[in-house]
PDB file of N, CA, C and O in Angstrom:
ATOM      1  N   UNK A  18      -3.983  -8.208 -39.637  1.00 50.00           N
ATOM      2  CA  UNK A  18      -4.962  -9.236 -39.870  1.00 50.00           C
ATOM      3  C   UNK A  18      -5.982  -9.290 -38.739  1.00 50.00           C
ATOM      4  O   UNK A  18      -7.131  -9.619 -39.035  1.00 50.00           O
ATOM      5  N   UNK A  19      -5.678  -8.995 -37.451  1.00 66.00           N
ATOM      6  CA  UNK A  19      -6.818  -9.148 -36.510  1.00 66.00           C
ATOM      7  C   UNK A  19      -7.381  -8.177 -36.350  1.00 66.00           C
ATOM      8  O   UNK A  19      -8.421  -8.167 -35.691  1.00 66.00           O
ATOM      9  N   UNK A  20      -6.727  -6.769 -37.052  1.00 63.00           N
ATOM     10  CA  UNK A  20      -7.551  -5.751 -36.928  1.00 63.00           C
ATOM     11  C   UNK A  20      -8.853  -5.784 -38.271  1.00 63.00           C
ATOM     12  O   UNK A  20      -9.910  -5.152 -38.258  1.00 63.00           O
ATOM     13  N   UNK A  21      -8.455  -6.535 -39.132  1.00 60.00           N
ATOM     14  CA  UNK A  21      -9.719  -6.699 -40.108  1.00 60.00           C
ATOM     15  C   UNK A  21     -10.187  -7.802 -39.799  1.00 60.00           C
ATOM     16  O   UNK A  21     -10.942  -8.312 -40.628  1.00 60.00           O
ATOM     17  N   UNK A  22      -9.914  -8.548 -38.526  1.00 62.00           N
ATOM     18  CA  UNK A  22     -11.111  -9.696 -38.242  1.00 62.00           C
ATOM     19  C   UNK A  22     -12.147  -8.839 -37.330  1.00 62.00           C
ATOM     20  O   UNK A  22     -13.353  -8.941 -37.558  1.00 62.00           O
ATOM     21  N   UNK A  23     -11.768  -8.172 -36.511  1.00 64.00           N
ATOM     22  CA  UNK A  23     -12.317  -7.558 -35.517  1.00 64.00           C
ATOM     23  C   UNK A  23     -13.341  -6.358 -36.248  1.00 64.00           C
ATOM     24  O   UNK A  23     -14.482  -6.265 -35.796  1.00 64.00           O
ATOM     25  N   UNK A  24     -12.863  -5.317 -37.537  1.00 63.00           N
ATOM     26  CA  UNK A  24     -13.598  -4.917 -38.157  1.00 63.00           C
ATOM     27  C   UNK A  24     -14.695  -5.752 -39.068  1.00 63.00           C
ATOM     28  O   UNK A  24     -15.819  -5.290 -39.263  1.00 63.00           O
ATOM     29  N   UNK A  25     -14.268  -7.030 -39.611  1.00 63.00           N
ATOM     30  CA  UNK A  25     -15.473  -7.689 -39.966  1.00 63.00           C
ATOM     31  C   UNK A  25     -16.654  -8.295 -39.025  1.00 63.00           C
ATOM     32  O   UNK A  25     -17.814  -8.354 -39.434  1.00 63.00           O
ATOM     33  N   UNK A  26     -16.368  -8.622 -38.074  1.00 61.00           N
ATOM     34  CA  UNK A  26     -17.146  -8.805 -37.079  1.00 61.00           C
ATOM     35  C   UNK A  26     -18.000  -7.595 -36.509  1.00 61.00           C
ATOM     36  O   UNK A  26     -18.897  -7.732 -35.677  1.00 61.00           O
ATOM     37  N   UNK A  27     -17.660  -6.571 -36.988  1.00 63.00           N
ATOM     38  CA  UNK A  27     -18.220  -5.168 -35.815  1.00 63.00           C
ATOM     39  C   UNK A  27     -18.980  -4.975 -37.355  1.00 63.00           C
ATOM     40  O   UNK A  27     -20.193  -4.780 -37.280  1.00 63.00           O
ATOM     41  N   UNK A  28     -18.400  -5.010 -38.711  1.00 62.00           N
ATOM     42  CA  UNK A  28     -19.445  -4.959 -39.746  1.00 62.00           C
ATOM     43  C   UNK A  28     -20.477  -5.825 -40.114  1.00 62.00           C
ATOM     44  O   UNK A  28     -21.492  -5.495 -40.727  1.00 62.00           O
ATOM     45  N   UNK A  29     -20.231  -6.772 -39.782  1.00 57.00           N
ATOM     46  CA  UNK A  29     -21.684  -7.977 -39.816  1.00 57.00           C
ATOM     47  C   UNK A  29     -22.678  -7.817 -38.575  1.00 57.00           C
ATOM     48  O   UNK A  29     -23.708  -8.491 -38.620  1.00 57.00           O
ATOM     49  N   UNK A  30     -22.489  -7.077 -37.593  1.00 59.00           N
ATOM     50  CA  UNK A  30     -23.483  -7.029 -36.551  1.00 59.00           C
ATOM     51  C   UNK A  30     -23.910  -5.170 -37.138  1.00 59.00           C
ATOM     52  O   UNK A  30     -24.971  -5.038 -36.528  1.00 59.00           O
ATOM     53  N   UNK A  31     -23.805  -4.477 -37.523  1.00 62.00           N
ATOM     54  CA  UNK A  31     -24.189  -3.672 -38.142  1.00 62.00           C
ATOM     55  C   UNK A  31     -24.824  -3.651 -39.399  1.00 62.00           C
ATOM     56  O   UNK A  31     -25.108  -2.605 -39.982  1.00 62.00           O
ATOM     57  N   UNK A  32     -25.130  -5.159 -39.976  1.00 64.00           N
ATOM     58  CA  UNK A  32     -26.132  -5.272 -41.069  1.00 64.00           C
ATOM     59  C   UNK A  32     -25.082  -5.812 -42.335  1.00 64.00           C
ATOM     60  O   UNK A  32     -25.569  -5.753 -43.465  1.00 64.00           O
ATOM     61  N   UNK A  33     -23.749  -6.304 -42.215  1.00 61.00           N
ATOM     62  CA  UNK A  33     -22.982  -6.441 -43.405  1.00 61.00           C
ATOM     63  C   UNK A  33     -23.066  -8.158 -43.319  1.00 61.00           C
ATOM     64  O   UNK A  33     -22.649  -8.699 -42.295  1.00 61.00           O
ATOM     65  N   UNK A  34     -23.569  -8.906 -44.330  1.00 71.00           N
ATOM     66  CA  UNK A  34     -23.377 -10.233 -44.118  1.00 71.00           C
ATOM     67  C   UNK A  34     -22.949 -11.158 -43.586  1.00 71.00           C
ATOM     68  O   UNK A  34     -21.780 -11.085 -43.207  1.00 71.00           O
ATOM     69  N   UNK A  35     -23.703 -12.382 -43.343  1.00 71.00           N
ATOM     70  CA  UNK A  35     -23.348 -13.073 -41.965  1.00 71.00           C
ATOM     71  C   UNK A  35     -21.835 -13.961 -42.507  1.00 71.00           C
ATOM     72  O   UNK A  35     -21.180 -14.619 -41.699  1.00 71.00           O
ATOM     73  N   UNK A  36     -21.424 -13.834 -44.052  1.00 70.00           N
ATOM     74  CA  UNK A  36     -20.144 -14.597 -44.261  1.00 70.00           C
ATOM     75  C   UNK A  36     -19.373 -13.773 -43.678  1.00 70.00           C
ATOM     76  O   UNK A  36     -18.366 -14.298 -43.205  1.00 70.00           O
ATOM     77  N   UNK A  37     -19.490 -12.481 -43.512  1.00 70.00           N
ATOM     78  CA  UNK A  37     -18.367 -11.574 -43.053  1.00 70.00           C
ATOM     79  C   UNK A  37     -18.048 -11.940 -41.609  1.00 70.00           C
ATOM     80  O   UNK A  37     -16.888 -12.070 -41.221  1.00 70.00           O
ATOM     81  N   UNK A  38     -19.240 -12.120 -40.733  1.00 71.00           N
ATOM     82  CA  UNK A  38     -18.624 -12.080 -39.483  1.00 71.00           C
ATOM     83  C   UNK A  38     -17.935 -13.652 -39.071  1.00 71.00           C
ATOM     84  O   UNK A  38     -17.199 -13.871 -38.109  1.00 71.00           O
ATOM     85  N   UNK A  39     -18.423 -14.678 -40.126  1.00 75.00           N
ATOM     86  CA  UNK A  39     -17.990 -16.073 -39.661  1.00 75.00           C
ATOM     87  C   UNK A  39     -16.606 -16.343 -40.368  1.00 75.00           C
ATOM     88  O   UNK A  39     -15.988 -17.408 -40.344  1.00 75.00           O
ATOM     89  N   UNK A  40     -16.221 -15.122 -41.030  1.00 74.00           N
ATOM     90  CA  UNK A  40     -14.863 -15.083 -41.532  1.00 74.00           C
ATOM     91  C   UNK A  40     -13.860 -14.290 -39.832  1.00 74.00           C
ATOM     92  O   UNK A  40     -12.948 -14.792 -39.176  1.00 74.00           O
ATOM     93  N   UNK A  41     -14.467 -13.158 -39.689  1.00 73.00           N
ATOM     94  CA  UNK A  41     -14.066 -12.777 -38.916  1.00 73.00           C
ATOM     95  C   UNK A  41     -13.781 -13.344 -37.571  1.00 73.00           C
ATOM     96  O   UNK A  41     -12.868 -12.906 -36.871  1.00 73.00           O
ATOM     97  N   UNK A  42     -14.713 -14.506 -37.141  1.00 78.00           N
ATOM     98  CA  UNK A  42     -14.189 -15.104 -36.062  1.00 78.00           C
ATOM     99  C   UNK A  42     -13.178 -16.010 -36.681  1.00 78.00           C
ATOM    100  O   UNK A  42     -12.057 -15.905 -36.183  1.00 78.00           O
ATOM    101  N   UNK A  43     -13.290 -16.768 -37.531  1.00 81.00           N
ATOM    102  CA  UNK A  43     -12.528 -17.902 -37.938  1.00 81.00           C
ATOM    103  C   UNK A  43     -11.292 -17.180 -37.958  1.00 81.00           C
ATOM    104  O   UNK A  43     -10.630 -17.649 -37.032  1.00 81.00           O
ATOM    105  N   UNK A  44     -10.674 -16.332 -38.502  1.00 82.00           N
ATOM    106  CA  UNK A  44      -9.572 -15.522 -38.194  1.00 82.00           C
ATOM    107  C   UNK A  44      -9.219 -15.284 -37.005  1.00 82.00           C
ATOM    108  O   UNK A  44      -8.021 -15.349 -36.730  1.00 82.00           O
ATOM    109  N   UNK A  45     -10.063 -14.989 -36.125  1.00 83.00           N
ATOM    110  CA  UNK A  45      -9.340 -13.944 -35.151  1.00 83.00           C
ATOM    111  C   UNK A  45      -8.614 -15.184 -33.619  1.00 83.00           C
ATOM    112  O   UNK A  45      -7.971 -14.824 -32.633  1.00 83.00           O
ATOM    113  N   UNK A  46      -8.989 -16.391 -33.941  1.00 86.00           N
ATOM    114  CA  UNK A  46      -8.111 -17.030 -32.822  1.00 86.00           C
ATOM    115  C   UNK A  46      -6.840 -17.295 -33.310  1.00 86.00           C
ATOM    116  O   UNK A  46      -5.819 -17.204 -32.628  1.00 86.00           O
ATOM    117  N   UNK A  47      -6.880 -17.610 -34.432  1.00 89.00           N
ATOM    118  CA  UNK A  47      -5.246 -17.890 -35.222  1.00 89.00           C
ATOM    119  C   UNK A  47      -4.253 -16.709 -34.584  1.00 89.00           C
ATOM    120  O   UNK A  47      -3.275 -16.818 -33.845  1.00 89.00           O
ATOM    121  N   UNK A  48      -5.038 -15.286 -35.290  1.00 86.00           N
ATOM    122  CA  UNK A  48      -4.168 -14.272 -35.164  1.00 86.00           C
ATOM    123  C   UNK A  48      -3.496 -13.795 -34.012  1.00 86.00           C
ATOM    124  O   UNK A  48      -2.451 -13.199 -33.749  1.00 86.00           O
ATOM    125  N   UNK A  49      -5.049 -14.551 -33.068  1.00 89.00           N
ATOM    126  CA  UNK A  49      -4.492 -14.087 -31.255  1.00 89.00           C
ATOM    127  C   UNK A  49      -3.374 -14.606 -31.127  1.00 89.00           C
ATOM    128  O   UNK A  49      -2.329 -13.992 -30.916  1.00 89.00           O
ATOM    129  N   UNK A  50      -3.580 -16.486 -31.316  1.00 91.00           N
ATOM    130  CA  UNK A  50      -2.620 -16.997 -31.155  1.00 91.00           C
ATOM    131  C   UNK A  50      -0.928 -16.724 -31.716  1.00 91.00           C
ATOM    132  O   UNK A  50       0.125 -16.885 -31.100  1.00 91.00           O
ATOM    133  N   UNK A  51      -1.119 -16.362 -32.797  1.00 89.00           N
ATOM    134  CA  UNK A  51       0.548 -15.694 -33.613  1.00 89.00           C
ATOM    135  C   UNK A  51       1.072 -14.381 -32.978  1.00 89.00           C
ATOM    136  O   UNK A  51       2.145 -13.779 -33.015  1.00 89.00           O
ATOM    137  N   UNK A  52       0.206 -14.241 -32.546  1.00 89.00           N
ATOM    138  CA  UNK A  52       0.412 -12.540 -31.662  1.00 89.00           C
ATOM    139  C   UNK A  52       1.311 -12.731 -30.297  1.00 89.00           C
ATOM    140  O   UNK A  52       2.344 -12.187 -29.906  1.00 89.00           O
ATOM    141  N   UNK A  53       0.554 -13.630 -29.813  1.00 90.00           N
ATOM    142  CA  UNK A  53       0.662 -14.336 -28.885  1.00 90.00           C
ATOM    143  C   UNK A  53       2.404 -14.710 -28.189  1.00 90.00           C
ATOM    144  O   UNK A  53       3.290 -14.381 -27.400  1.00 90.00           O
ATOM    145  N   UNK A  54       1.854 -15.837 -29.451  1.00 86.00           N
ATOM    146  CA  UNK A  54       3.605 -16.135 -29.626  1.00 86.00           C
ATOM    147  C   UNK A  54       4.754 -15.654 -29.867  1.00 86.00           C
ATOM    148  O   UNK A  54       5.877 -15.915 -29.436  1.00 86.00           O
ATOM    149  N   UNK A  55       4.112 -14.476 -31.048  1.00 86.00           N
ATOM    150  CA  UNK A  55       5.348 -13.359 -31.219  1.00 86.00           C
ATOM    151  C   UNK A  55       5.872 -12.555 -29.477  1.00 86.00           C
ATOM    152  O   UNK A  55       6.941 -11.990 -29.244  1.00 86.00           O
ATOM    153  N   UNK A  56       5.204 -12.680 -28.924  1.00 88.00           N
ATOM    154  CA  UNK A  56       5.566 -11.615 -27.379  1.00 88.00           C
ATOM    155  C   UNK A  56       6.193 -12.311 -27.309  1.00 88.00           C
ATOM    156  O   UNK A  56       7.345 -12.035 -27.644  1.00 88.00           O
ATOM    157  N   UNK A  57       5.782 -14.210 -26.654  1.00 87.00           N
ATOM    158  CA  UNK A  57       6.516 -14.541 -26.354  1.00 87.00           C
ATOM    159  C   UNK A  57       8.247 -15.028 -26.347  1.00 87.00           C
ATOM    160  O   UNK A  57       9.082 -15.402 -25.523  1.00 87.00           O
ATOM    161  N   UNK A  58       8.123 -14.647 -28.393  1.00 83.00           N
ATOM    162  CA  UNK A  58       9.400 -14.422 -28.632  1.00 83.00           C
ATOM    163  C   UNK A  58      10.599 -13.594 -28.255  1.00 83.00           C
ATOM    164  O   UNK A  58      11.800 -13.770 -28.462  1.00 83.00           O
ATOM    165  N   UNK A  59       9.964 -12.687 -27.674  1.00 84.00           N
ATOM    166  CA  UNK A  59      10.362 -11.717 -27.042  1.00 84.00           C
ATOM    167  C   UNK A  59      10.775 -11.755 -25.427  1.00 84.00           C
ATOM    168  O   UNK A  59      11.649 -11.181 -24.777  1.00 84.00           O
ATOM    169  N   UNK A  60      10.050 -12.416 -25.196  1.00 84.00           N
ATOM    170  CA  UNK A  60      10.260 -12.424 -23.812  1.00 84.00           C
ATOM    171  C   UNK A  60       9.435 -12.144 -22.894  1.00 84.00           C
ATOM    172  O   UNK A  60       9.780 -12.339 -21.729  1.00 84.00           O
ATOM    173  N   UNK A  61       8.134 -11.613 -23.192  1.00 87.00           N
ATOM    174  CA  UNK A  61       6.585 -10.803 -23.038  1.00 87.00           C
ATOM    175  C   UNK A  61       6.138 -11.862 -22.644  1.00 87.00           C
ATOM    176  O   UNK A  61       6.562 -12.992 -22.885  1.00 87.00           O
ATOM    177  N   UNK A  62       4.674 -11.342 -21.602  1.00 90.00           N
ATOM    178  CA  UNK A  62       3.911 -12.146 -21.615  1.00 90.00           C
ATOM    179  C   UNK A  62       3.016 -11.656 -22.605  1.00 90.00           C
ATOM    180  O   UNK A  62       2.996 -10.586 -23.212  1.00 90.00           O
ATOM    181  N   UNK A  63       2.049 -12.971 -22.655  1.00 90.00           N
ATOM    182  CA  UNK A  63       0.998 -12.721 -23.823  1.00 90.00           C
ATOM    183  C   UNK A  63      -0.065 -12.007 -23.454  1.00 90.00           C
ATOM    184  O   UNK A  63      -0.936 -11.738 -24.281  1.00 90.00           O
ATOM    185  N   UNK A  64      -0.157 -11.546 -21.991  1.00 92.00           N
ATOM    186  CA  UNK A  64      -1.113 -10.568 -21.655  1.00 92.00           C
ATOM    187  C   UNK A  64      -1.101  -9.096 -21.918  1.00 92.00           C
ATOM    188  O   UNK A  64      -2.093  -8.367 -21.924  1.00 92.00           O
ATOM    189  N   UNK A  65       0.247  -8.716 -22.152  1.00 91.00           N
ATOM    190  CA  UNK A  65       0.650  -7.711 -23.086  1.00 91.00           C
ATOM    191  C   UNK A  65      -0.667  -7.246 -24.319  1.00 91.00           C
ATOM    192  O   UNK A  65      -1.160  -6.137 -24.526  1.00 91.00           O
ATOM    193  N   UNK A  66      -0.998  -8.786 -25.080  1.00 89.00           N
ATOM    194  CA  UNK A  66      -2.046  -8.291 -26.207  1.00 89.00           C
ATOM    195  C   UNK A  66      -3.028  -6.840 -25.559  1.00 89.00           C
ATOM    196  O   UNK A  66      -3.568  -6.021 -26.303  1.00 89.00           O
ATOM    197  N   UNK A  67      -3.064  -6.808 -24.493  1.00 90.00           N
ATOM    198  CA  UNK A  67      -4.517  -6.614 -24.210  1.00 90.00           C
ATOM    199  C   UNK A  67      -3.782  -4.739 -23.990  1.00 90.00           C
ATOM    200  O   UNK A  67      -4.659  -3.910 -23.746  1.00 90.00           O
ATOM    201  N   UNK A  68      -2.743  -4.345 -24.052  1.00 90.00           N
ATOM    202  CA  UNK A  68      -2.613  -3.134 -24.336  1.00 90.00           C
ATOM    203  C   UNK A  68      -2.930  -2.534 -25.784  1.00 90.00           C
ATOM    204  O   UNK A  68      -2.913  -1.306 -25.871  1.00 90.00           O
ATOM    205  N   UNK A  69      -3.214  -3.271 -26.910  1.00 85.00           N
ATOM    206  CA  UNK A  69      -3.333  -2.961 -28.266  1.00 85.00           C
ATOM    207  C   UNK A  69      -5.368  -2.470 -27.722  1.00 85.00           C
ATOM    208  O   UNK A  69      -6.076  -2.100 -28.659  1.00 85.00           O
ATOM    209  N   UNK A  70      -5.848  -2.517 -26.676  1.00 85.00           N
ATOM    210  CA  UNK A  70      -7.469  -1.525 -26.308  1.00 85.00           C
ATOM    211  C   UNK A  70      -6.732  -0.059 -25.871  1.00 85.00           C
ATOM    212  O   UNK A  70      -7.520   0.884 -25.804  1.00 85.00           O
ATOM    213  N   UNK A  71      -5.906   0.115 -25.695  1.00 88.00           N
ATOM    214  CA  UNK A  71      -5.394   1.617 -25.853  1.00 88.00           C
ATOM    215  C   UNK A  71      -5.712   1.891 -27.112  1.00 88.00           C
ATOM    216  O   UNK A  71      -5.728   0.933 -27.884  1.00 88.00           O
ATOM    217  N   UNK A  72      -6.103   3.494 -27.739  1.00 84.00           N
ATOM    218  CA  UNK A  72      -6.464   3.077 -28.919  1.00 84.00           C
ATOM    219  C   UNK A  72      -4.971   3.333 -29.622  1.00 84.00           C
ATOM    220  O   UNK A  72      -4.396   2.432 -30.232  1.00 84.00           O
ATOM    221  N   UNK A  73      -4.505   4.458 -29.488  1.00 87.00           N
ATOM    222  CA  UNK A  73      -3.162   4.628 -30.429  1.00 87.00           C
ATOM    223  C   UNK A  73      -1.789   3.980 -30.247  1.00 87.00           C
ATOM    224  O   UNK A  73      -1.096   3.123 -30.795  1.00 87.00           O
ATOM    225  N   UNK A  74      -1.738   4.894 -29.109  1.00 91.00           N
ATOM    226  CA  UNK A  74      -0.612   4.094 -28.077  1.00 91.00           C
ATOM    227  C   UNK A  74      -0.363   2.887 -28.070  1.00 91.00           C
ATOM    228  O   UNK A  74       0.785   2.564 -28.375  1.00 91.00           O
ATOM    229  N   UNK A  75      -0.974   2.227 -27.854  1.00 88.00           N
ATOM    230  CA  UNK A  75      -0.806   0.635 -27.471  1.00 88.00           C
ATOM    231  C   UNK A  75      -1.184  -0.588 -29.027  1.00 88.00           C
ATOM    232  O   UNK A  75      -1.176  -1.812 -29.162  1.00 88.00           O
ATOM    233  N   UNK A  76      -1.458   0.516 -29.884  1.00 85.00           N
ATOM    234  CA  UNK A  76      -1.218  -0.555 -31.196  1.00 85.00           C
ATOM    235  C   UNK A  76       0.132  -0.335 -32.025  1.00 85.00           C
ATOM    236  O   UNK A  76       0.547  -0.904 -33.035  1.00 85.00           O
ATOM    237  N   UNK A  77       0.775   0.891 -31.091  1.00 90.00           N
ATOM    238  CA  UNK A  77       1.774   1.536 -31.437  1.00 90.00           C
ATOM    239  C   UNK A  77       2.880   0.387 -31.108  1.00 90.00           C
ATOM    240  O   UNK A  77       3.672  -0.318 -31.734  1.00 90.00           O
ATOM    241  N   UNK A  78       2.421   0.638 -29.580  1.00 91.00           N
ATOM    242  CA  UNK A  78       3.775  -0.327 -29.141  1.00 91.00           C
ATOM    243  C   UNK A  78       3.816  -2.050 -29.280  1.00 91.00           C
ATOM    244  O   UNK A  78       4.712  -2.877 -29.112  1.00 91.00           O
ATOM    245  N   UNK A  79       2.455  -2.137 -29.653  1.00 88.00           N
ATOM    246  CA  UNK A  79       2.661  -3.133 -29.843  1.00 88.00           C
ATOM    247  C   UNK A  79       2.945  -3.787 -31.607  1.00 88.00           C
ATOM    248  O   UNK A  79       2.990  -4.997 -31.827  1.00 88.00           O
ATOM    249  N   UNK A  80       3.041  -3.163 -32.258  1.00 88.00           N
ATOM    250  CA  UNK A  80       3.729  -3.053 -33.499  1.00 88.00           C
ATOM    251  C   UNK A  80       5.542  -2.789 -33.681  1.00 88.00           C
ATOM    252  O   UNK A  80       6.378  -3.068 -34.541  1.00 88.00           O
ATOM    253  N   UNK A  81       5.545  -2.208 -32.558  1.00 91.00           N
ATOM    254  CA  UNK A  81       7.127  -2.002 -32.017  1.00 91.00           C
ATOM    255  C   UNK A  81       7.672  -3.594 -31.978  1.00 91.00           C
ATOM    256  O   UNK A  81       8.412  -4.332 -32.627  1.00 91.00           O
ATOM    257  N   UNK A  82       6.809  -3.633 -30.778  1.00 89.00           N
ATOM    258  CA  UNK A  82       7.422  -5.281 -30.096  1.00 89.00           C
ATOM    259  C   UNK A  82       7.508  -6.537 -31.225  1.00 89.00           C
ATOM    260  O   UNK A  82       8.257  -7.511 -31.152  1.00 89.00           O
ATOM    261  N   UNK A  83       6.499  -6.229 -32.323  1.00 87.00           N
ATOM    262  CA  UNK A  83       6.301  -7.156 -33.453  1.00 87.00           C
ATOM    263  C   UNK A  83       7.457  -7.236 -34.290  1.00 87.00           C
ATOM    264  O   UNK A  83       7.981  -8.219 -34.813  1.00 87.00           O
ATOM    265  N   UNK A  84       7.744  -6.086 -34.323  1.00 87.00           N
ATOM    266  CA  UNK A  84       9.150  -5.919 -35.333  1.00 87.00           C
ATOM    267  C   UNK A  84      10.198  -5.972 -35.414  1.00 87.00           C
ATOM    268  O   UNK A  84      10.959  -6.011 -36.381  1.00 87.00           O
ATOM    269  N   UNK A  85      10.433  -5.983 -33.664  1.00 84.00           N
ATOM    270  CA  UNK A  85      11.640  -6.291 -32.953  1.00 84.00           C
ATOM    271  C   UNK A  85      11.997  -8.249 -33.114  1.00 84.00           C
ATOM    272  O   UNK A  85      11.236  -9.215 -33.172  1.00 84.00           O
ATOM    273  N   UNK A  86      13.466  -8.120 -33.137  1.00 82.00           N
ATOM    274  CA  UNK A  86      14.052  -9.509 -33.468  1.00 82.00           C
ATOM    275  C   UNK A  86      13.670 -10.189 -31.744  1.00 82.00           C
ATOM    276  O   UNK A  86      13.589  -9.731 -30.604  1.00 82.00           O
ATOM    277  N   UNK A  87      13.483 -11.824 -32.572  1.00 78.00           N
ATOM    278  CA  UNK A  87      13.390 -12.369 -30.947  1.00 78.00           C
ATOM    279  C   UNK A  87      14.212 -12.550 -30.277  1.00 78.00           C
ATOM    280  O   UNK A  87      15.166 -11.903 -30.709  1.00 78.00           O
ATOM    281  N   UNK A  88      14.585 -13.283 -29.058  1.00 78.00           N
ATOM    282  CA  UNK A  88      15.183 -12.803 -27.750  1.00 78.00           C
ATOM    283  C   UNK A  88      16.248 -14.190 -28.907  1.00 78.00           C
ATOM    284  O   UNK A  88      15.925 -14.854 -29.892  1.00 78.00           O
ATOM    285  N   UNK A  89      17.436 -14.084 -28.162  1.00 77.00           N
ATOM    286  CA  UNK A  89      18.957 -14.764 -28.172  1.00 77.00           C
ATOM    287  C   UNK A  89      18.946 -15.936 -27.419  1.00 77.00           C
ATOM    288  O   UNK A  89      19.153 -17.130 -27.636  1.00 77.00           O
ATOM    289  N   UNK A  90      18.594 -15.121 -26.312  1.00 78.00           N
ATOM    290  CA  UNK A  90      19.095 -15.879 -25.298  1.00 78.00           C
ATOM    291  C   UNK A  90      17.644 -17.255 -25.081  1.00 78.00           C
ATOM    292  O   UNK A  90      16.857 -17.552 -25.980  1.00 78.00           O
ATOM    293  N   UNK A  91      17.655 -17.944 -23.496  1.00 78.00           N
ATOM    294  CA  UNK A  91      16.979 -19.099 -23.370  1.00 78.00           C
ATOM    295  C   UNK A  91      15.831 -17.872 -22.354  1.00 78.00           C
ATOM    296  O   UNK A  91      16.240 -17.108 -21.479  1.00 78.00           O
ATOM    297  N   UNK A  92      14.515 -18.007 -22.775  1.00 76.00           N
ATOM    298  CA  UNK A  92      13.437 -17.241 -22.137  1.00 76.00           C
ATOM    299  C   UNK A  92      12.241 -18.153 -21.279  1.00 76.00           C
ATOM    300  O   UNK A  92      12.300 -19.356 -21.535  1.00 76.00           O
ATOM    301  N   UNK A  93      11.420 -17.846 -20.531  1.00 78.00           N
ATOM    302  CA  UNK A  93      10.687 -18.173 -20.332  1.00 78.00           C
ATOM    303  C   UNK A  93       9.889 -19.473 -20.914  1.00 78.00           C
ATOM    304  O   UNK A  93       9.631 -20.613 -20.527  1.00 78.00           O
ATOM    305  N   UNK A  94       9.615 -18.571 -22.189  1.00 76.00           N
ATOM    306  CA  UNK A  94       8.838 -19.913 -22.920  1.00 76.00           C
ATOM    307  C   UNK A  94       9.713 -20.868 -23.979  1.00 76.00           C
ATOM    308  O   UNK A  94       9.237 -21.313 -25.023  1.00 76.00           O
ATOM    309  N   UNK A  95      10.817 -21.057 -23.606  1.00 77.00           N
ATOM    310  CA  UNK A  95      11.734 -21.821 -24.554  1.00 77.00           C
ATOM    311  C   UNK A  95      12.850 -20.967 -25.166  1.00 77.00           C
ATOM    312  O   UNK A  95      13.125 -19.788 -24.940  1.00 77.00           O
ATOM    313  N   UNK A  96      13.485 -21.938 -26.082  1.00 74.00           N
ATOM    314  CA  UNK A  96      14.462 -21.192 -26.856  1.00 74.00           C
ATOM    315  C   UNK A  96      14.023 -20.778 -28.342  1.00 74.00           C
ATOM    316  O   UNK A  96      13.096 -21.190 -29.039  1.00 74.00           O
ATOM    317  N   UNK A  97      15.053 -19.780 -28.591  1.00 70.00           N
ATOM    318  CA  UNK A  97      14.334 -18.970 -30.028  1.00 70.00           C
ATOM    319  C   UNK A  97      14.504 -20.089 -31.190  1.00 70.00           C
ATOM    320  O   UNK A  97      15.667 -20.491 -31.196  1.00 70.00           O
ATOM    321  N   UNK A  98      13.960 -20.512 -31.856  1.00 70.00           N
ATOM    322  CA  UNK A  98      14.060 -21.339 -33.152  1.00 70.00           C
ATOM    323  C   UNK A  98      14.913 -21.119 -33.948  1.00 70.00           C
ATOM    324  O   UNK A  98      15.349 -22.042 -34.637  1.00 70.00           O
ATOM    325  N   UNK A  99      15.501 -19.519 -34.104  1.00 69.00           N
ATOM    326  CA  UNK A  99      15.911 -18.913 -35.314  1.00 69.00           C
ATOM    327  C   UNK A  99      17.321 -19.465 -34.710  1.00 69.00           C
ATOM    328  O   UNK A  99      17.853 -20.243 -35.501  1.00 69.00           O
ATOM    329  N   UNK A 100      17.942 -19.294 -33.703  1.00 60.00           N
ATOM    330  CA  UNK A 100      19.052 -19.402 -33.324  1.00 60.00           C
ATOM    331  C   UNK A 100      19.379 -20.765 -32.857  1.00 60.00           C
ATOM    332  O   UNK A 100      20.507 -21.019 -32.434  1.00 60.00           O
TER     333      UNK A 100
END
């Protein structure tokens, strides 16, 4: 999802309609934010996001970290909900 906010935004400044890019921002803080939180489920900091500007690599791993179950135990930013 934030990779098609970020492509609608890079397509509305290239001439594709201005609903496209005001979709595209309106999206893209939510998504930061869920992204966000998912690390922190983990145990990550949320500065982590900023390896997904690697281009392959780092949307790699960070699709890893997404898919992975959250932490058990008591972390940083609280305890896991699920448990």
């Amino acid at each position: 999802m934030c990779i098609i906010s970020l492509l609608c935004i890079a397509g509305a400044l290239s001439g594709c309609p201005w609903i496209c890019m005001v979709y595209g921002l309106y999206v893209l803080l939510p998504c930061v934010a869920v992204s966000v939180r998912r690390l922190h489920d983990r145990g990550k900091s949320g500065w982590l996001l900023l390896v997904s500007l690697i281009p392959v690599a780092g949307v790699a791993y960070l699709l890893y970290l997404f898919s992975l179950d959250g932490q058990k135990k008591l972390n940083a930013w609280g305890a896991n909900p699920k448990f």
